[in-house]
PDB file of C-alpha atoms in Angstrom:
ATOM      1  CA  MET Y   9      25.499  -6.125  -1.502  1.00  0.00           C
ATOM      2  CA  ALA Y  10      23.813  -8.055  -4.008  1.00  0.00           C
ATOM      3  CA  ASP Y  11      22.649 -10.263  -1.197  1.00  0.00           C
ATOM      4  CA  LEU Y  12      21.652  -7.244   0.953  1.00  0.00           C
ATOM      5  CA  GLN Y  13      19.936  -6.178  -1.675  1.00  0.00           C
ATOM      6  CA  LYS Y  14      17.906  -9.602  -1.833  1.00  0.00           C
ATOM      7  CA  LEU Y  15      17.004  -9.195   1.900  1.00  0.00           C
ATOM      8  CA  ASP Y  16      16.125  -5.693   1.501  1.00  0.00           C
ATOM      9  CA  TRP Y  17      13.514  -6.690  -0.728  1.00  0.00           C
ATOM     10  CA  TRP Y  18      12.196  -9.673   0.907  1.00  0.00           C
ATOM     11  CA  MET Y  19      11.383  -7.785   4.033  1.00  0.00           C
ATOM     12  CA  THR Y  20       9.706  -5.205   2.151  1.00  0.00           C
ATOM     13  CA  ALA Y  21       7.686  -7.840  -0.113  1.00  0.00           C
ATOM     14  CA  THR Y  22       6.981  -9.340   3.736  1.00  0.00           C
ATOM     15  CA  VAL Y  23       6.931  -6.256   6.248  1.00  0.00           C
ATOM     16  CA  GLY Y  24       6.050  -3.748   3.796  1.00  0.00           C
ATOM     17  CA  LEU Y  25       5.601  -0.169   4.536  1.00  0.00           C
ATOM     18  CA  PRO Y  26       6.559  -0.554   8.189  1.00  0.00           C
ATOM     19  CA  TRP Y  27      10.136  -2.021   6.862  1.00  0.00           C
ATOM     20  CA  LEU Y  28      10.771   0.989   4.237  1.00  0.00           C
ATOM     21  CA  ARG Y  29       9.671   3.795   7.274  1.00  0.00           C
ATOM     22  CA  LEU Y  30      12.597   2.403   9.289  1.00  0.00           C
ATOM     23  CA  THR Y  31      15.353   2.515   5.995  1.00  0.00           C
ATOM     24  CA  ARG Y  32      14.696   4.812   3.471  1.00  0.00           C
ATOM     25  CA  GLU Y  33      14.681   8.544   4.076  1.00  0.00           C
ATOM     26  CA  ARG Y  34      11.889  10.486   5.952  1.00  0.00           C
ATOM     27  CA  ALA Y  35      11.774  12.690   2.927  1.00  0.00           C
ATOM     28  CA  ILE Y  36      10.633  10.335   0.595  1.00  0.00           C
ATOM     29  CA  HIS Y  37       7.729   8.967   2.412  1.00  0.00           C
ATOM     30  CA  GLU Y  38       6.978  12.530   3.503  1.00  0.00           C
ATOM     31  CA  ARG Y  39       6.477  13.329  -0.631  1.00  0.00           C
ATOM     32  CA  PHE Y  40       4.751  10.225  -1.252  1.00  0.00           C
ATOM     33  CA  ARG Y  41       2.038  11.316   1.469  1.00  0.00           C
ATOM     34  CA  TYR Y  42       1.763  14.497   0.004  1.00  0.00           C
ATOM     35  CA  CYS Y  43       1.061  13.038  -3.674  1.00  0.00           C
ATOM     36  CA  LEU Y  44      -1.588  10.880  -2.307  1.00  0.00           C
ATOM     37  CA  SER Y  45      -3.289  13.732  -0.197  1.00  0.00           C
ATOM     38  CA  VAL Y  46      -3.302  15.574  -3.081  1.00  0.00           C
ATOM     39  CA  MET Y  47      -5.060  12.742  -5.142  1.00  0.00           C
ATOM     40  CA  ARG Y  48      -7.341  12.523  -2.229  1.00  0.00           C
ATOM     41  CA  GLU Y  49      -7.641  16.661  -2.292  1.00  0.00           C
ATOM     42  CA  PHE Y  50      -9.005  16.557  -5.828  1.00  0.00           C
ATOM     43  CA  GLY Y  51     -10.935  13.467  -5.748  1.00  0.00           C
ATOM     44  CA  ILE Y  52      -8.784  11.567  -8.317  1.00  0.00           C
ATOM     45  CA  ALA Y  53     -10.181   8.470  -8.185  1.00  0.00           C
ATOM     46  CA  ARG Y  54      -9.180   5.114  -9.947  1.00  0.00           C
ATOM     47  CA  PRO Y  55      -6.077   6.952 -11.352  1.00  0.00           C
ATOM     48  CA  ARG Y  56      -4.023   6.023 -14.179  1.00  0.00           C
ATOM     49  CA  PHE Y  57      -0.614   6.726 -12.835  1.00  0.00           C
ATOM     50  CA  LEU Y  58       2.317   7.859 -14.792  1.00  0.00           C
ATOM     51  CA  ASP Y  59       5.539   7.759 -12.159  1.00  0.00           C
ATOM     52  CA  VAL Y  60       8.234  10.051 -14.271  1.00  0.00           C
ATOM     53  CA  GLY Y  61      11.767   9.072 -12.991  1.00  0.00           C
ATOM     54  CA  CYS Y  62      10.524   6.118 -10.739  1.00  0.00           C
ATOM     55  CA  GLY Y  63      13.713   5.362  -9.366  1.00  0.00           C
ATOM     56  CA  SER Y  64      13.173   2.136  -7.540  1.00  0.00           C
ATOM     57  CA  GLY Y  65       9.132   2.362  -7.760  1.00  0.00           C
ATOM     58  CA  LEU Y  66       8.538   2.578  -4.113  1.00  0.00           C
ATOM     59  CA  MET Y  67       5.696   5.158  -5.047  1.00  0.00           C
ATOM     60  CA  LEU Y  68       3.620   1.565  -6.230  1.00  0.00           C
ATOM     61  CA  TYR Y  69       3.789   0.290  -2.742  1.00  0.00           C
ATOM     62  CA  TYR Y  70       2.150   3.310  -1.241  1.00  0.00           C
ATOM     63  CA  LEU Y  71      -0.439   3.068  -3.927  1.00  0.00           C
ATOM     64  CA  GLU Y  72      -1.068  -0.772  -3.443  1.00  0.00           C
ATOM     65  CA  ASN Y  73      -0.978  -0.539   0.414  1.00  0.00           C
ATOM     66  CA  ILE Y  74      -2.385   2.845   0.656  1.00  0.00           C
ATOM     67  CA  ARG Y  75      -5.241   3.311  -1.938  1.00  0.00           C
ATOM     68  CA  ASN Y  76      -7.032   0.592  -3.408  1.00  0.00           C
ATOM     69  CA  ASP Y  77      -8.651   1.846  -6.558  1.00  0.00           C
ATOM     70  CA  VAL Y  78      -5.637   2.248  -8.573  1.00  0.00           C
ATOM     71  CA  ALA Y  79      -6.721   1.771 -12.502  1.00  0.00           C
ATOM     72  CA  GLU Y  80      -2.732   1.426 -13.537  1.00  0.00           C
ATOM     73  CA  TYR Y  81       0.238   2.395 -12.717  1.00  0.00           C
ATOM     74  CA  THR Y  82       3.514   3.342 -15.052  1.00  0.00           C
ATOM     75  CA  GLY Y  83       6.792   4.142 -13.666  1.00  0.00           C
ATOM     76  CA  ILE Y  84       9.003   5.772 -16.359  1.00  0.00           C
ATOM     77  CA  ASP Y  85      13.228   6.039 -15.579  1.00  0.00           C
ATOM     78  CA  LEU Y  86      16.378   4.764 -17.598  1.00  0.00           C
ATOM     79  CA  HIS Y  87      17.017   1.191 -15.807  1.00  0.00           C
ATOM     80  CA  ALA Y  88      13.078   0.656 -14.904  1.00  0.00           C
ATOM     81  CA  GLY Y  89      13.076  -2.677 -16.126  1.00  0.00           C
ATOM     82  CA  ARG Y  90      14.725  -4.382 -13.675  1.00  0.00           C
ATOM     83  CA  LEU Y  91      11.985  -3.472 -11.369  1.00  0.00           C
ATOM     84  CA  ALA Y  92       9.445  -5.560 -13.007  1.00  0.00           C
ATOM     85  CA  PRO Y  93      10.488  -9.175 -10.982  1.00  0.00           C
ATOM     86  CA  ARG Y  94      10.298  -6.811  -7.544  1.00  0.00           C
ATOM     87  CA  TYR Y  95       6.834  -6.049  -7.606  1.00  0.00           C
ATOM     88  CA  ALA Y  96       5.618  -9.028  -9.568  1.00  0.00           C
ATOM     89  CA  ARG Y  97       3.645 -10.473  -7.061  1.00  0.00           C
ATOM     90  CA  LEU Y  98       1.389  -6.383  -6.308  1.00  0.00           C
ATOM     91  CA  LYS Y  99      -2.051  -6.402  -7.713  1.00  0.00           C
ATOM     92  CA  VAL Y 100      -1.707  -3.158  -8.748  1.00  0.00           C
ATOM     93  CA  PRO Y 101      -2.069  -3.463 -12.481  1.00  0.00           C
ATOM     94  CA  HIS Y 102       1.540  -1.916 -13.505  1.00  0.00           C
ATOM     95  CA  ALA Y 103       4.384  -1.724 -15.744  1.00  0.00           C
ATOM     96  CA  PHE Y 104       7.587  -0.263 -16.189  1.00  0.00           C
ATOM     97  CA  HIS Y 105       9.236   1.041 -18.995  1.00  0.00           C
ATOM     98  CA  GLU Y 106      13.006   1.952 -19.733  1.00  0.00           C
ATOM     99  CA  ILE Y 107      12.932   5.713 -21.104  1.00  0.00           C
ATOM    100  CA  ASN Y 108      16.184   8.002 -21.459  1.00  0.00           C
ATOM    101  CA  LEU Y 109      13.863  11.233 -19.921  1.00  0.00           C
ATOM    102  CA  ASP Y 110      15.778  13.386 -22.453  1.00  0.00           C
ATOM    103  CA  SER Y 111      14.397  11.379 -25.671  1.00  0.00           C
ATOM    104  CA  ASP Y 112      11.614  12.169 -27.322  1.00  0.00           C
ATOM    105  CA  TRP Y 113       9.225   9.568 -25.462  1.00  0.00           C
ATOM    106  CA  LYS Y 114       5.766   9.088 -24.953  1.00  0.00           C
ATOM    107  CA  MET Y 115       3.086   7.302 -22.915  1.00  0.00           C
ATOM    108  CA  PRO Y 116      -0.434   6.420 -22.978  1.00  0.00           C
ATOM    109  CA  MET Y 117      -2.368   9.094 -21.476  1.00  0.00           C
ATOM    110  CA  CYS Y 118      -2.915   9.196 -17.993  1.00  0.00           C
ATOM    111  CA  ASP Y 119      -5.024  10.878 -15.123  1.00  0.00           C
ATOM    112  CA  ILE Y 120      -2.008  11.869 -13.005  1.00  0.00           C
ATOM    113  CA  ALA Y 121       1.395  12.548 -13.690  1.00  0.00           C
ATOM    114  CA  TRP Y 122       3.950  12.352 -10.662  1.00  0.00           C
ATOM    115  CA  SER Y 123       7.599  13.606 -10.704  1.00  0.00           C
ATOM    116  CA  SER Y 124       9.760  13.818  -7.324  1.00  0.00           C
ATOM    117  CA  GLU Y 125      13.237  15.066  -7.232  1.00  0.00           C
ATOM    118  CA  VAL Y 126      13.583  14.496 -11.173  1.00  0.00           C
ATOM    119  CA  LEU Y 127      13.528  17.793 -12.933  1.00  0.00           C
ATOM    120  CA  GLU Y 128      16.776  19.081 -11.339  1.00  0.00           C
ATOM    121  CA  HIS Y 129      19.157  16.838 -12.583  1.00  0.00           C
ATOM    122  CA  LEU Y 130      17.652  17.431 -16.361  1.00  0.00           C
ATOM    123  CA  VAL Y 131      19.491  19.953 -18.515  1.00  0.00           C
ATOM    124  CA  ASP Y 132      16.524  20.635 -20.631  1.00  0.00           C
ATOM    125  CA  ASP Y 133      13.631  20.545 -17.867  1.00  0.00           C
ATOM    126  CA  HIS Y 134      11.397  22.246 -19.449  1.00  0.00           C
ATOM    127  CA  GLY Y 135      11.440  20.051 -22.330  1.00  0.00           C
ATOM    128  CA  VAL Y 136      10.793  17.463 -20.211  1.00  0.00           C
ATOM    129  CA  PHE Y 137       7.955  18.747 -18.422  1.00  0.00           C
ATOM    130  CA  ALA Y 138       6.703  19.336 -21.977  1.00  0.00           C
ATOM    131  CA  ARG Y 139       6.531  15.586 -22.468  1.00  0.00           C
ATOM    132  CA  ILE Y 140       5.003  14.747 -19.149  1.00  0.00           C
ATOM    133  CA  VAL Y 141       2.128  17.197 -19.648  1.00  0.00           C
ATOM    134  CA  ALA Y 142       1.482  15.391 -23.039  1.00  0.00           C
ATOM    135  CA  ALA Y 143       1.124  12.338 -21.291  1.00  0.00           C
ATOM    136  CA  VAL Y 144      -1.999  13.835 -19.136  1.00  0.00           C
ATOM    137  CA  ARG Y 145      -5.485  14.108 -20.426  1.00  0.00           C
ATOM    138  CA  PRO Y 146      -6.836  17.336 -20.377  1.00  0.00           C
ATOM    139  CA  GLY Y 147      -8.355  17.799 -16.695  1.00  0.00           C
ATOM    140  CA  GLY Y 148      -5.751  15.682 -15.342  1.00  0.00           C
ATOM    141  CA  TYR Y 149      -3.352  16.592 -12.957  1.00  0.00           C
ATOM    142  CA  VAL Y 150       0.669  16.923 -12.357  1.00  0.00           C
ATOM    143  CA  VAL Y 151       1.926  16.856  -9.191  1.00  0.00           C
ATOM    144  CA  LEU Y 152       5.948  17.727  -8.622  1.00  0.00           C
ATOM    145  CA  THR Y 153       8.284  17.873  -6.011  1.00  0.00           C
ATOM    146  CA  MET Y 154      11.841  19.517  -6.698  1.00  0.00           C
ATOM    147  CA  PRO Y 155      14.661  20.842  -4.227  1.00  0.00           C
ATOM    148  CA  SER Y 156      13.673  24.521  -2.783  1.00  0.00           C
ATOM    149  CA  LEU Y 157      16.364  26.882  -3.476  1.00  0.00           C
ATOM    150  CA  ALA Y 158      15.127  29.328  -1.076  1.00  0.00           C
ATOM    151  CA  PHE Y 159      16.030  26.650   1.481  1.00  0.00           C
ATOM    152  CA  LEU Y 160      19.518  25.427   0.453  1.00  0.00           C
ATOM    153  CA  GLN Y 161      20.270  29.409  -0.216  1.00  0.00           C
ATOM    154  CA  ARG Y 162      19.586  29.809   3.848  1.00  0.00           C
ATOM    155  CA  LEU Y 163      21.921  26.905   4.271  1.00  0.00           C
ATOM    156  CA  SER Y 164      24.571  27.599   2.134  1.00  0.00           C
ATOM    157  CA  ALA Y 165      26.199  30.227   4.745  1.00  0.00           C
ATOM    158  CA  LYS Y 166      27.139  27.046   6.328  1.00  0.00           C
ATOM    159  CA  TYR Y 167      27.506  24.496   4.120  1.00  0.00           C
ATOM    160  CA  PRO Y 168      28.279  26.237   0.804  1.00  0.00           C
ATOM    161  CA  GLN Y 169      28.062  22.303  -1.044  1.00  0.00           C
ATOM    162  CA  ALA Y 170      24.343  23.112  -0.597  1.00  0.00           C
ATOM    163  CA  LEU Y 171      24.238  25.280  -3.384  1.00  0.00           C
ATOM    164  CA  ASP Y 172      26.621  23.034  -5.707  1.00  0.00           C
ATOM    165  CA  THR Y 173      25.855  22.108  -9.063  1.00  0.00           C
ATOM    166  CA  SER Y 174      27.466  19.943 -12.309  1.00  0.00           C
ATOM    167  CA  PRO Y 175      27.384  21.419 -15.902  1.00  0.00           C
ATOM    168  CA  THR Y 176      26.667  18.126 -17.228  1.00  0.00           C
ATOM    169  CA  GLN Y 177      24.178  15.309 -16.426  1.00  0.00           C
ATOM    170  CA  ASP Y 178      26.518  13.035 -14.426  1.00  0.00           C
ATOM    171  CA  GLY Y 179      23.559  11.944 -11.498  1.00  0.00           C
ATOM    172  CA  GLY Y 180      24.005  15.317  -9.828  1.00  0.00           C
ATOM    173  CA  HIS Y 181      21.953  18.571  -9.050  1.00  0.00           C
ATOM    174  CA  VAL Y 182      22.454  20.598 -13.017  1.00  0.00           C
ATOM    175  CA  ARG Y 183      20.500  23.180 -10.954  1.00  0.00           C
ATOM    176  CA  SER Y 184      20.308  23.722  -7.157  1.00  0.00           C
ATOM    177  CA  GLY Y 185      16.495  24.066  -6.830  1.00  0.00           C
ATOM    178  CA  TYR Y 186      13.437  25.625  -7.813  1.00  0.00           C
ATOM    179  CA  THR Y 187      11.224  28.926  -6.442  1.00  0.00           C
ATOM    180  CA  ALA Y 188       7.565  29.525  -6.992  1.00  0.00           C
ATOM    181  CA  ASP Y 189       8.481  31.734  -9.961  1.00  0.00           C
ATOM    182  CA  THR Y 190      10.425  28.886 -11.951  1.00  0.00           C
ATOM    183  CA  MET Y 191       7.621  26.410 -11.091  1.00  0.00           C
ATOM    184  CA  ARG Y 192       4.981  29.260 -12.256  1.00  0.00           C
ATOM    185  CA  ALA Y 193       7.360  29.412 -15.566  1.00  0.00           C
ATOM    186  CA  LEU Y 194       6.820  25.541 -16.214  1.00  0.00           C
ATOM    187  CA  ALA Y 195       3.632  26.053 -15.750  1.00  0.00           C
ATOM    188  CA  ASP Y 196       2.975  28.837 -18.146  1.00  0.00           C
ATOM    189  CA  GLY Y 197       5.357  27.030 -20.496  1.00  0.00           C
ATOM    190  CA  ALA Y 198       3.508  23.852 -21.226  1.00  0.00           C
ATOM    191  CA  GLY Y 199       0.208  25.472 -20.788  1.00  0.00           C
ATOM    192  CA  MET Y 200      -0.575  24.081 -17.510  1.00  0.00           C
ATOM    193  CA  GLU Y 201      -2.796  26.066 -14.552  1.00  0.00           C
ATOM    194  CA  LEU Y 202      -0.858  26.062 -11.745  1.00  0.00           C
ATOM    195  CA  ILE Y 203      -2.945  25.605  -8.771  1.00  0.00           C
ATOM    196  CA  ARG Y 204      -1.275  25.634  -6.180  1.00  0.00           C
ATOM    197  CA  VAL Y 205       2.987  25.944  -4.527  1.00  0.00           C
ATOM    198  CA  ASP Y 206       3.452  24.075  -1.530  1.00  0.00           C
ATOM    199  CA  ALA Y 207       6.400  23.267   0.677  1.00  0.00           C
ATOM    200  CA  VAL Y 208       7.023  19.699   1.761  1.00  0.00           C
ATOM    201  CA  SER Y 209      10.063  18.099   4.408  1.00  0.00           C
ATOM    202  CA  PRO Y 210      10.488  20.867   7.027  1.00  0.00           C
ATOM    203  CA  ARG Y 211      14.078  20.228   8.497  1.00  0.00           C
ATOM    204  CA  THR Y 212      16.489  22.331  10.906  1.00  0.00           C
ATOM    205  CA  ASP Y 213      20.337  22.712  10.030  1.00  0.00           C
ATOM    206  CA  PHE Y 214      20.738  19.884  12.552  1.00  0.00           C
ATOM    207  CA  GLU Y 215      18.442  17.561  10.417  1.00  0.00           C
ATOM    208  CA  PHE Y 216      20.116  18.410   7.523  1.00  0.00           C
ATOM    209  CA  HIS Y 217      23.931  17.923   8.919  1.00  0.00           C
ATOM    210  CA  ASN Y 218      22.403  14.413   9.765  1.00  0.00           C
ATOM    211  CA  ARG Y 219      21.519  13.266   6.646  1.00  0.00           C
ATOM    212  CA  TYR Y 220      24.432  14.555   4.732  1.00  0.00           C
ATOM    213  CA  PHE Y 221      27.439  14.366   6.871  1.00  0.00           C
ATOM    214  CA  GLY Y 222      26.200  12.769  10.108  1.00  0.00           C
ATOM    215  CA  ALA Y 223      27.672   9.931  11.587  1.00  0.00           C
ATOM    216  CA  ARG Y 224      26.747   6.524   8.899  1.00  0.00           C
ATOM    217  CA  GLY Y 225      25.265   4.097  12.071  1.00  0.00           C
ATOM    218  CA  LEU Y 226      23.309   6.760  13.715  1.00  0.00           C
ATOM    219  CA  ARG Y 227      21.902   8.519  10.661  1.00  0.00           C
ATOM    220  CA  GLN Y 228      19.006   6.616   9.707  1.00  0.00           C
ATOM    221  CA  LEU Y 229      17.895   6.349  13.280  1.00  0.00           C
ATOM    222  CA  ILE Y 230      18.301  10.034  13.808  1.00  0.00           C
ATOM    223  CA  ASP Y 231      16.238  11.092  10.511  1.00  0.00           C
ATOM    224  CA  LEU Y 232      13.451   9.334  11.598  1.00  0.00           C
ATOM    225  CA  ILE Y 233      12.617  11.683  14.544  1.00  0.00           C
ATOM    226  CA  PRO Y 234      11.139  15.008  13.186  1.00  0.00           C
ATOM    227  CA  LEU Y 235      12.282  17.990  14.878  1.00  0.00           C
ATOM    228  CA  SER Y 236      11.070  21.265  13.205  1.00  0.00           C
ATOM    229  CA  GLY Y 237       8.014  21.402  14.592  1.00  0.00           C
ATOM    230  CA  ARG Y 238       6.429  22.487  11.309  1.00  0.00           C
ATOM    231  CA  PRO Y 239       3.749  20.925   9.205  1.00  0.00           C
ATOM    232  CA  SER Y 240       4.145  19.316   6.384  1.00  0.00           C
ATOM    233  CA  PRO Y 241       2.906  19.567   3.604  1.00  0.00           C
ATOM    234  CA  LEU Y 242       2.445  23.170   4.532  1.00  0.00           C
ATOM    235  CA  ARG Y 243       0.177  24.553   1.330  1.00  0.00           C
ATOM    236  CA  ASP Y 244       0.380  28.021  -0.598  1.00  0.00           C
ATOM    237  CA  ALA Y 245       4.142  28.599   1.212  1.00  0.00           C
ATOM    238  CA  GLY Y 246       5.532  31.447   0.622  1.00  0.00           C
ATOM    239  CA  PRO Y 247       9.387  31.973   0.140  1.00  0.00           C
ATOM    240  CA  ASP Y 248      10.220  32.349   3.954  1.00  0.00           C
ATOM    241  CA  GLU Y 249       8.403  29.545   4.541  1.00  0.00           C
ATOM    242  CA  LEU Y 250       9.762  27.477   1.837  1.00  0.00           C
ATOM    243  CA  ALA Y 251      13.276  28.351   3.275  1.00  0.00           C
ATOM    244  CA  TRP Y 252      12.749  25.652   6.357  1.00  0.00           C
ATOM    245  CA  TYR Y 253      11.459  22.835   4.033  1.00  0.00           C
ATOM    246  CA  HIS Y 254      14.104  20.817   1.665  1.00  0.00           C
ATOM    247  CA  SER Y 255      11.205  20.403  -1.282  1.00  0.00           C
ATOM    248  CA  ILE Y 256       8.758  22.738  -3.101  1.00  0.00           C
ATOM    249  CA  ALA Y 257       5.837  20.960  -4.579  1.00  0.00           C
ATOM    250  CA  ALA Y 258       3.595  22.154  -7.003  1.00  0.00           C
ATOM    251  CA  VAL Y 259      -0.134  20.714  -8.005  1.00  0.00           C
ATOM    252  CA  MET Y 260      -0.892  21.305 -11.551  1.00  0.00           C
ATOM    253  CA  ARG Y 261      -4.148  21.000 -13.591  1.00  0.00           C
ATOM    254  CA  LYS Y 262      -4.115  20.151 -17.169  1.00  0.00           C
ATOM    255  CA  PRO Y 263      -6.942  22.661 -19.038  1.00  0.00           C
ATOM    256  CA  GLY Y 264      -9.780  21.050 -21.013  1.00  0.00           C
TER     257      GLY Y 264
END
């Protein structure tokens, strides 16, 4: 496994985004592109970028290859410290910090905070979100994506496990997903302006089945092929539309 990981990161460093598109779930790339589109839409230039729950830090690779004006990238997660050697060659000024998101963490002010498919794993999502907001400058932005509850509820008739949750933070979801109302409650609870709720990653039932239950050897290959015919992202998505998209997304602005 260690040798495969070394090969993967060598290929990432040498081949770049084409390699990542071949080997990572399509939804990951759709969410990254969504965040970049929001930054373009609102003219967020030379951003100080905070990646909350950065995982393997792949957003930094997108910022390096698609934007050339990022002032600073900061990735925080429980084991983020291990990522520093992997990205040492990148030109974007960057840092990774090992932080338990449930702790009382603080970060220097940023222009945009991004958190993708993270809060559904945390019991105190409102508390973590308040700390995210505290790290954003007045007039700055928070962009979130989480699983769409409407999507999972639609699928649950065929796949009951789609709504499975865990009562503890063991790596699974502590809540199935989010709605426009729960996104609005997050924003209101932290004094944020909710600009818009969008939908990301349209998926058919077959695509869902393939991703989670398909034949292992074909799963990634089939995942590369979009089948739904729906746009991604879909702006100002309503409940009926969110039922056909894997992720619900929100753009928020901090007053000031």
